[in-house]
Short mmCIF file of C-alpha atoms in Angstrom, two decimals:
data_model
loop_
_atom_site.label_atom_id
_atom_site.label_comp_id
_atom_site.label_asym_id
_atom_site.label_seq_id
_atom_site.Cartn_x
_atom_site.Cartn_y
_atom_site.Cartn_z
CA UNK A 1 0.00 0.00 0.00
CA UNK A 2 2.70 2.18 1.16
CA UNK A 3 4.56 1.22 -2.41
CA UNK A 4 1.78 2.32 -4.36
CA UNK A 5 1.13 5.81 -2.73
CA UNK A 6 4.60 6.49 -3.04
CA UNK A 7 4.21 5.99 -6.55
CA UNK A 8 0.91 7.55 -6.90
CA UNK A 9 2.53 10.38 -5.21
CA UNK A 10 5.28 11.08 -7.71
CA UNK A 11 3.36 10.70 -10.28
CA UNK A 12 1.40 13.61 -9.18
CA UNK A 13 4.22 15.75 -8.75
CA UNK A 14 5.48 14.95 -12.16
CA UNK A 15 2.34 16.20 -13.75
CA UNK A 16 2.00 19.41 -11.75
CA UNK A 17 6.40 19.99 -12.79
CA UNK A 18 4.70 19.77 -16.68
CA UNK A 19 1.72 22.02 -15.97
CA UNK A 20 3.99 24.64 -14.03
CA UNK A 21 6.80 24.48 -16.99
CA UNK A 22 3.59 24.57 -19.70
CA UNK A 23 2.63 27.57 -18.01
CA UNK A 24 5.80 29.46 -17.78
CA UNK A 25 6.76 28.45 -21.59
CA UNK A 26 3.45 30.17 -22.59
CA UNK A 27 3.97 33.19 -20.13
CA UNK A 28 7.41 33.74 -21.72
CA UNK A 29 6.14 34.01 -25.26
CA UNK A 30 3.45 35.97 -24.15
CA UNK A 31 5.98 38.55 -22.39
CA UNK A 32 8.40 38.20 -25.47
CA UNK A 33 5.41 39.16 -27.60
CA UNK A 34 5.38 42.66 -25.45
CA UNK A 35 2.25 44.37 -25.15
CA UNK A 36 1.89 45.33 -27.96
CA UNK A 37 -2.27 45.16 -29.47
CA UNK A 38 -5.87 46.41 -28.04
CA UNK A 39 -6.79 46.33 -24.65
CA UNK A 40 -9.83 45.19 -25.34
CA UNK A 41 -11.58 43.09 -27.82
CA UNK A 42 -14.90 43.29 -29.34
CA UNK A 43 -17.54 40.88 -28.80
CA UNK A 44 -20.04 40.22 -31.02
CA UNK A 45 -23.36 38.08 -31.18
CA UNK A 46 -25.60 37.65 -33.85
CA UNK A 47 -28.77 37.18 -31.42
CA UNK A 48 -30.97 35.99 -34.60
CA UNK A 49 -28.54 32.67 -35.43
CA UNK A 50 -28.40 31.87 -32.13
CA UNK A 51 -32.44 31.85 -31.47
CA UNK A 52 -32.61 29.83 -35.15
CA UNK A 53 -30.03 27.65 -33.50
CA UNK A 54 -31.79 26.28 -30.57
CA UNK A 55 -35.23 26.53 -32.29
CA UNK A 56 -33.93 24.05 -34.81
CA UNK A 57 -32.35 21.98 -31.54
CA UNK A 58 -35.62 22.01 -30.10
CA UNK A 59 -37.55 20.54 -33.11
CA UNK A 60 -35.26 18.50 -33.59
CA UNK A 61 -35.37 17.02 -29.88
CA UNK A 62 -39.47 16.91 -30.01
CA UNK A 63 -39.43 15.25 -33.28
CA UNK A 64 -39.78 11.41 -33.59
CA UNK A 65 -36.77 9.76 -34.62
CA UNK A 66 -37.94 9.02 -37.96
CA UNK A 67 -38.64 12.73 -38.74
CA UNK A 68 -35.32 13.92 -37.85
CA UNK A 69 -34.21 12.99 -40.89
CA UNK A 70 -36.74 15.36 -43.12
CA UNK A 71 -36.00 18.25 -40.92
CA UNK A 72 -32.67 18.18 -41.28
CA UNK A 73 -33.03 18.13 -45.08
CA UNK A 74 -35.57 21.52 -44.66
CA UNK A 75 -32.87 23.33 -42.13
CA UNK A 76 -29.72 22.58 -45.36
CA UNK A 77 -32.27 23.61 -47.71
CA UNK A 78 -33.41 27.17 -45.79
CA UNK A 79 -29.94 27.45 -45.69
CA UNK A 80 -29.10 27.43 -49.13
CA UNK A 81 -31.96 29.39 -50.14
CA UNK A 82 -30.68 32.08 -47.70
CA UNK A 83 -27.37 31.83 -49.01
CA UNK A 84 -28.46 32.17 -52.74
CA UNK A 85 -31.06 35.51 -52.17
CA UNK A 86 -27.44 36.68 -50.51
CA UNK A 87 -25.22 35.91 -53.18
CA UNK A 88 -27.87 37.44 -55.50
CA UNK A 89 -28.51 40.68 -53.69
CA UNK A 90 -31.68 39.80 -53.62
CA UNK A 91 -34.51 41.98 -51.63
CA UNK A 92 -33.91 45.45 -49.63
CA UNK A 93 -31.49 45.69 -47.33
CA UNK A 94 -32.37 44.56 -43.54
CA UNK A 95 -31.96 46.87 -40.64
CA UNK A 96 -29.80 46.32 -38.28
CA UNK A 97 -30.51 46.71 -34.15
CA UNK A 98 -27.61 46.94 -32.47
CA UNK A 99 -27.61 45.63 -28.52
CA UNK A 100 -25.71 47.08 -25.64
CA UNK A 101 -25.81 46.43 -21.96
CA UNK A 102 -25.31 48.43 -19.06
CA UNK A 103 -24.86 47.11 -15.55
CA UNK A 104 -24.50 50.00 -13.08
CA UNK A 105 -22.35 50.27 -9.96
CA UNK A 106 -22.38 53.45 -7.24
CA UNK A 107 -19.57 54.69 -9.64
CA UNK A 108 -20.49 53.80 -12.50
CA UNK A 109 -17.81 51.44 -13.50
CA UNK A 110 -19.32 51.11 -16.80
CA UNK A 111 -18.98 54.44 -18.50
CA UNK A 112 -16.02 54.09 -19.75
CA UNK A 113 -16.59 51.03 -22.16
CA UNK A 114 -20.28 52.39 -22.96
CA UNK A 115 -18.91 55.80 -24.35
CA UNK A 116 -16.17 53.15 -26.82
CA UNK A 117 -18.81 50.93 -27.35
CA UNK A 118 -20.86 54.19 -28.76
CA UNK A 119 -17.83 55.47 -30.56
CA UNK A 120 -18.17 52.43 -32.40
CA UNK A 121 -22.03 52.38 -33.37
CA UNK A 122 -22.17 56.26 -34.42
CA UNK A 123 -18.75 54.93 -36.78
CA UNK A 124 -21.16 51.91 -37.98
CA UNK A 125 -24.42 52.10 -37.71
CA UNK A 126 -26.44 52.78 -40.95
CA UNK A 127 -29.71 55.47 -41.19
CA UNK A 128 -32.63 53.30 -39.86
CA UNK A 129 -30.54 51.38 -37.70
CA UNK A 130 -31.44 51.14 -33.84
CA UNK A 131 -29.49 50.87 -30.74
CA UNK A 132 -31.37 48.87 -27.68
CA UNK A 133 -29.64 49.47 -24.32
CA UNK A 134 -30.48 46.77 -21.88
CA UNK A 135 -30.00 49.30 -18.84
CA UNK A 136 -30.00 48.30 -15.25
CA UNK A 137 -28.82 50.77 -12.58
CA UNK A 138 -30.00 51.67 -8.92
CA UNK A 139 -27.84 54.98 -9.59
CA UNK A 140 -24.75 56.58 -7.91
CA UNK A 141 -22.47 59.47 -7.91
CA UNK A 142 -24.05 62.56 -9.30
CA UNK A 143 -21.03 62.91 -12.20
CA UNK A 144 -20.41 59.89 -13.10
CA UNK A 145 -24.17 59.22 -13.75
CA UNK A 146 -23.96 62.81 -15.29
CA UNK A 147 -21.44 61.71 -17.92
CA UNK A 148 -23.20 58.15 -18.46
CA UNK A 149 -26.04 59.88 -19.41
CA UNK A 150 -24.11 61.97 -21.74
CA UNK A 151 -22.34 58.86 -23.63
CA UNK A 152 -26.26 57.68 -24.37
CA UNK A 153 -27.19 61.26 -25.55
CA UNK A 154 -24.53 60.96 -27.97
CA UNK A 155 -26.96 58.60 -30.01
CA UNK A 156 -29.86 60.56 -29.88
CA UNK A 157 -27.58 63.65 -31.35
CA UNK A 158 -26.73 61.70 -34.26
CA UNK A 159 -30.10 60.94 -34.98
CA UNK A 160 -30.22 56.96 -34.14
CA UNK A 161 -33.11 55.37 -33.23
CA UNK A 162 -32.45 54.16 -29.33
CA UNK A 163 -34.66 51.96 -27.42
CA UNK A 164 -33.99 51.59 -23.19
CA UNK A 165 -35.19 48.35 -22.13
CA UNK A 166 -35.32 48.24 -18.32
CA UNK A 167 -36.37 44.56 -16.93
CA UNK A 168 -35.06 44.89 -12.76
CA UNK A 169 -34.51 48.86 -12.36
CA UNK A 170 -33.17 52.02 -13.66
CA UNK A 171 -33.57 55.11 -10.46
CA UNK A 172 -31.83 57.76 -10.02
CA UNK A 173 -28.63 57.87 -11.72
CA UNK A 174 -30.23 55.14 -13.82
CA UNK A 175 -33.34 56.75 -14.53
CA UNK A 176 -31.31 59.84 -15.69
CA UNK A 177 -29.66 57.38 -18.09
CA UNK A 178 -32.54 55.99 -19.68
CA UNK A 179 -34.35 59.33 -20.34
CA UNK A 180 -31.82 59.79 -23.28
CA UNK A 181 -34.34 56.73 -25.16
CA UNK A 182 -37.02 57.86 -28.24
CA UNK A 183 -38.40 54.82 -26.84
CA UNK A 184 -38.32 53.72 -22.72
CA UNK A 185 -39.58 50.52 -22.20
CA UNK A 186 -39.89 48.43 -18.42
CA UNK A 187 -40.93 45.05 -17.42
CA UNK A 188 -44.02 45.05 -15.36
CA UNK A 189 -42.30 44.77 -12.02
CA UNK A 190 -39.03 47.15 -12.69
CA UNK A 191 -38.52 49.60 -10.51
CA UNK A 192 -38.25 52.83 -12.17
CA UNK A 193 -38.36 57.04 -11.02
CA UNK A 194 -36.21 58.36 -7.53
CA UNK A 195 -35.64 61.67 -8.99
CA UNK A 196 -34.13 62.91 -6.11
CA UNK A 197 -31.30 63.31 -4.43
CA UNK A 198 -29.31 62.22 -1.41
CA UNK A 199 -26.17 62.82 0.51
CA UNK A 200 -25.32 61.88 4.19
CA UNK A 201 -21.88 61.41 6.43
CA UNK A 202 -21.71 60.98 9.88
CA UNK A 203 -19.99 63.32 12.44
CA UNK A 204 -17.64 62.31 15.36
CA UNK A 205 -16.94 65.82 16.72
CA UNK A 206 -18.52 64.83 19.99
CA UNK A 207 -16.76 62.01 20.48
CA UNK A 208 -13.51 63.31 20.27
CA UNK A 209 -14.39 66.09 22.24
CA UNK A 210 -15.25 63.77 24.93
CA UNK A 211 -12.04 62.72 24.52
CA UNK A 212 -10.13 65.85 24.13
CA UNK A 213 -8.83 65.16 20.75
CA UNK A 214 -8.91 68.68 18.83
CA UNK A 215 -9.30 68.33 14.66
CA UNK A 216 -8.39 71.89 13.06
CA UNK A 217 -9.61 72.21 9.49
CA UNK A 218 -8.29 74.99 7.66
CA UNK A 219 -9.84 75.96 4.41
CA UNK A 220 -9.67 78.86 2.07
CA UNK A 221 -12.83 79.97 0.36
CA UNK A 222 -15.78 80.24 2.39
CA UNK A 223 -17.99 77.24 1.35
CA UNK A 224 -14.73 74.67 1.16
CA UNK A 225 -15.83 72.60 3.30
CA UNK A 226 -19.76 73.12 4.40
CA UNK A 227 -19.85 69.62 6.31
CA UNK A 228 -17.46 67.82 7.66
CA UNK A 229 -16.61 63.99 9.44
CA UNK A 230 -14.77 65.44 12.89
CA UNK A 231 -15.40 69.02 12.88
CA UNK A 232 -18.36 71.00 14.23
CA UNK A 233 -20.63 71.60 11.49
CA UNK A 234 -22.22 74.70 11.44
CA UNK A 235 -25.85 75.88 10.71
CA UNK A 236 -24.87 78.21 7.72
CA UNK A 237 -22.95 74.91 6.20
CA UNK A 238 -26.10 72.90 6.81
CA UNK A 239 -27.77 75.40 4.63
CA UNK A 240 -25.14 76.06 1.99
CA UNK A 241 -25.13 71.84 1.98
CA UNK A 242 -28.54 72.06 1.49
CA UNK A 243 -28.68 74.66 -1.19
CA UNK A 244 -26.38 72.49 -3.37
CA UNK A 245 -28.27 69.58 -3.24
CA UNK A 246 -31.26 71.69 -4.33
CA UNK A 247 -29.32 72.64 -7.13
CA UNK A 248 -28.43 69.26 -8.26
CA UNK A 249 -32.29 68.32 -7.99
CA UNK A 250 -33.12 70.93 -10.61
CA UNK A 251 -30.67 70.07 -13.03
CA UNK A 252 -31.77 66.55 -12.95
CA UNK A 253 -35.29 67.75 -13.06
CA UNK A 254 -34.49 69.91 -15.86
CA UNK A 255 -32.70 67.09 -17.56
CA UNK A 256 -35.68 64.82 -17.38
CA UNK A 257 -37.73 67.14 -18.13
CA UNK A 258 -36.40 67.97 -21.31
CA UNK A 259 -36.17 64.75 -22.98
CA UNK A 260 -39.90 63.17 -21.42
CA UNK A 261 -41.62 66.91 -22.20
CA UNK A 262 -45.11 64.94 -22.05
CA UNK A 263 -44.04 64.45 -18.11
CA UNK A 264 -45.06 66.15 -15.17
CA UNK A 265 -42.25 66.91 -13.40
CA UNK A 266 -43.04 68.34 -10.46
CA UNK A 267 -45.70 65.30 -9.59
CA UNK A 268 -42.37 62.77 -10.13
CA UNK A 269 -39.45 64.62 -9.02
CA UNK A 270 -40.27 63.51 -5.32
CA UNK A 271 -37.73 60.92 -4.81
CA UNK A 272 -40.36 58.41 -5.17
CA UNK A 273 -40.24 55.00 -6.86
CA UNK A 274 -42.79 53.62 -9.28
CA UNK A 275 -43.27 50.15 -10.66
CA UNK A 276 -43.13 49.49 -14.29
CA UNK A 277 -47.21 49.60 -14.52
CA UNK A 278 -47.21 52.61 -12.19
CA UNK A 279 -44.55 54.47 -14.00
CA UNK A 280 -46.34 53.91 -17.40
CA UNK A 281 -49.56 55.60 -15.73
CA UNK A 282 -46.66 58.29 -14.33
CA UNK A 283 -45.31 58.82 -18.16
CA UNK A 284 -42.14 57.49 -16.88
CA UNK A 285 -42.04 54.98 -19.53
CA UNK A 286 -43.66 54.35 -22.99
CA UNK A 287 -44.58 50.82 -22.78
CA UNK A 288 -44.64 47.58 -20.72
CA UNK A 289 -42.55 44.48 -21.28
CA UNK A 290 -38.97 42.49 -21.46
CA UNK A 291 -36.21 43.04 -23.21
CA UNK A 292 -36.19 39.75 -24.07
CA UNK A 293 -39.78 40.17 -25.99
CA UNK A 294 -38.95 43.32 -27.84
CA UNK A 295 -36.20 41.83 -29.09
CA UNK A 296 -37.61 38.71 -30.18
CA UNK A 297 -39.97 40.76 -31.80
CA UNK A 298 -37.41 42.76 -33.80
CA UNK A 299 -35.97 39.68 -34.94
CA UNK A 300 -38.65 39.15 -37.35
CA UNK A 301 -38.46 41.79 -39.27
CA UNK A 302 -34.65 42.45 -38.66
CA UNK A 303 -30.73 41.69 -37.76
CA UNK A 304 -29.91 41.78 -34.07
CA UNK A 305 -26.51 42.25 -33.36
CA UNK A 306 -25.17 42.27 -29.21
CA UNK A 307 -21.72 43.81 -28.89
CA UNK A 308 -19.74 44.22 -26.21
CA UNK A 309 -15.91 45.61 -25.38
CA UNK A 310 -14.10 43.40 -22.68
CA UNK A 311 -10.81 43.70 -21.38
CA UNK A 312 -8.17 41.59 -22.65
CA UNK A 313 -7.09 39.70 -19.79
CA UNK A 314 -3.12 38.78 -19.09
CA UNK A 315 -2.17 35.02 -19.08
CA UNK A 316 -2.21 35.07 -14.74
CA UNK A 317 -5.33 36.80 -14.59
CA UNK A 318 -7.09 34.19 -16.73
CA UNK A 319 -5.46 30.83 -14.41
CA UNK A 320 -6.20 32.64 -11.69
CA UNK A 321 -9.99 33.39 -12.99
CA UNK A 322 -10.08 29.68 -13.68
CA UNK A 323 -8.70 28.48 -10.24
CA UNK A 324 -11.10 31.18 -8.90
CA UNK A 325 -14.00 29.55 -10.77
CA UNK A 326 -13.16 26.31 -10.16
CA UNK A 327 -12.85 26.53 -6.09
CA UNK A 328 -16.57 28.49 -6.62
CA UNK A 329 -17.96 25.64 -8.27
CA UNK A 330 -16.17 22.65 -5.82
CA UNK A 331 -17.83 25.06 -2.86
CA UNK A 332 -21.11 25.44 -4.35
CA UNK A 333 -21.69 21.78 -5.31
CA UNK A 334 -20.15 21.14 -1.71
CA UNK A 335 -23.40 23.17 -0.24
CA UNK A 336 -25.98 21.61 -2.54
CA UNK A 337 -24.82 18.37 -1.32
CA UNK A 338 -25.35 19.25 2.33
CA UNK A 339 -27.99 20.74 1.81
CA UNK A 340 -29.96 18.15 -0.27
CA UNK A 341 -28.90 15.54 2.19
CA UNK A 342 -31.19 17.33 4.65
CA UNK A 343 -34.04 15.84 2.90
CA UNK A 344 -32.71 12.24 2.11
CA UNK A 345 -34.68 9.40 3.98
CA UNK A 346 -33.05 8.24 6.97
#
């Protein structure tokens, strides 16, 4: 026994000494390579052949065996029909929806790659073409929502078509975002509106008084610093605090205001949140339903094209993604074990 784990044993090792010399060949060639190349790389989906492709899976599955073999002959012979009106030029030339996401952080993280990602569609995209945004965003900082929304008005300048599909939520920040749409759509249940704003901190200048602990904040300019974290706030900074935020509520008001002019501000501005039914009785959005369904509805009539910029990631970043991925997985099938065996007859 003791022979065989020995041997079992260095075995093992020997395969990890490949796998760790495979790895540093490839890292060496990557590094001789430089870094030279993009930083990121475009992604692109044609969302209509992949819906064909699991409709004809699906058919395929429900069909008895002996039909399998006609339908197969049908999808080769669509095929080459589509390939011949192609090759022919046949018919007028389809539109083209082009799909981007956004998935919003406090800071939003996102703005960046949505404002290349736009560069690329105003470079591309033909007249009649539309852009759908899948937006979701509970909102964040005041400027970088400002400049996210700015990105998205960058499509309605140049005169393209844009659809916002919201299916979870789009407030505040987010909201602001998808007012830039000709067309706003939500799912029922999405949670739209919070035109408002907010800003808190808290304030320890008790506590280290208790303590005798002095903080001396010097500032130059008389509204530097209205409120602060360990100094003693003042009731003219309360109101010079207060005054700002005022003013950032108008310009988001005014924002809205001016691209949903059908809206009644004042009765939404309130900070409030409405649900997608609600905000469609609000004005807050033009219709009801999914992304998902507008887009299979598009689909018929014509090409729907996802793309997406992602970073290109270095040769340790992607092992350790995988390792990463892999402990998830070994963790999370750990849990569902223990936790299924809760209900196992004993």
């Amino acid at each position: 026994m003791n022979e065989w784990l020995t041997d079992f044993g260095m075995f093992l090792a020997q395969v990890l000494s490949l796998v760790v010399i495979g790895g540093l060949v490839v890292a060496v060639a990557v590094k001789a390579r430089g870094e030279v190349g993009e930083r990121t790389r475009l992604r692109i989906e044609e969302l209509n052949a992949n819906r064909e492709y699991r409709r004809r899976r699906l058919a395929m599955a429900a069909s008895e065996p002996g039909e399998r073999k006609r339908l197969l002959k049908g999808f080769r012979r669509d095929d080459k029909s589509r390939s011949r009106r192609g090759r022919k030029g046949r018919g007028e030339p389809r539109q083209t929806v082009w799909v981007l996401d956004f998935h919003g952080d406090i800071r939003a993280s996102a703005t960046g790659r949505l404002g290349e990602e736009v560069s690329a569609l105003l470079d591309t995209a033909g007249e009649g073409d539309e852009v759908v945004i899948r937006l979701e965003s509970a909102g964040g900082l005041v400027h970088a929502y400002g400049l996210a929304a700015a990105e998205l008005d960058r499509l309605r300048a140049a005169k393209l078509r844009t659809t916002v599909c919201v299916d979870k939520v789009a407030a505040s920040g987010g909201y602001l975002m998808a007012c830039a749409a000709d067309q706003l759509r939500a799912a029922p249940f999405a949670v739209l509106g919070s035109i408002g704003v907010v800003a808190q901190l808290p304030n320890v200048h008790r506590l280290l008084k208790r303590h005798d602990i002095d903080v001396e904040l010097l500032t130059a300019g008389r509204y530097k610093r209205t409120l602060t974290v360990f100094g003693e706030n003042t009731e003219e900074g309360r109101a010079k605090f207060r005054e700002d935020l005022e003013t950032i509520h108008s310009l988001f008001k005014r924002h809205v205001a001016e691209r949903r002019r059908h809206l009644d501000i004042e009765t939404v501005a309130t900070g409030e949140v409405w649900y997608g039914s609600e905000a469609l009785e609000q004005g807050l959005v033009d219709a009801l339903g999914t992304s998902e369904a507008y887009l299979a509805e598009r689909m018929k009539d014509a090409r729907v094209i996802s793309l997406k910029l992602e970073p290109k990631r270095k040769l340790s970043e992607r092992l350790g993604l995988a390792v990463s991925r892999g402990v998830e997985r070994a963790v999370e099938r750990g849990l569902e074990v223990l936790e299924a065996g809760r209900w196992q007859k004993r």
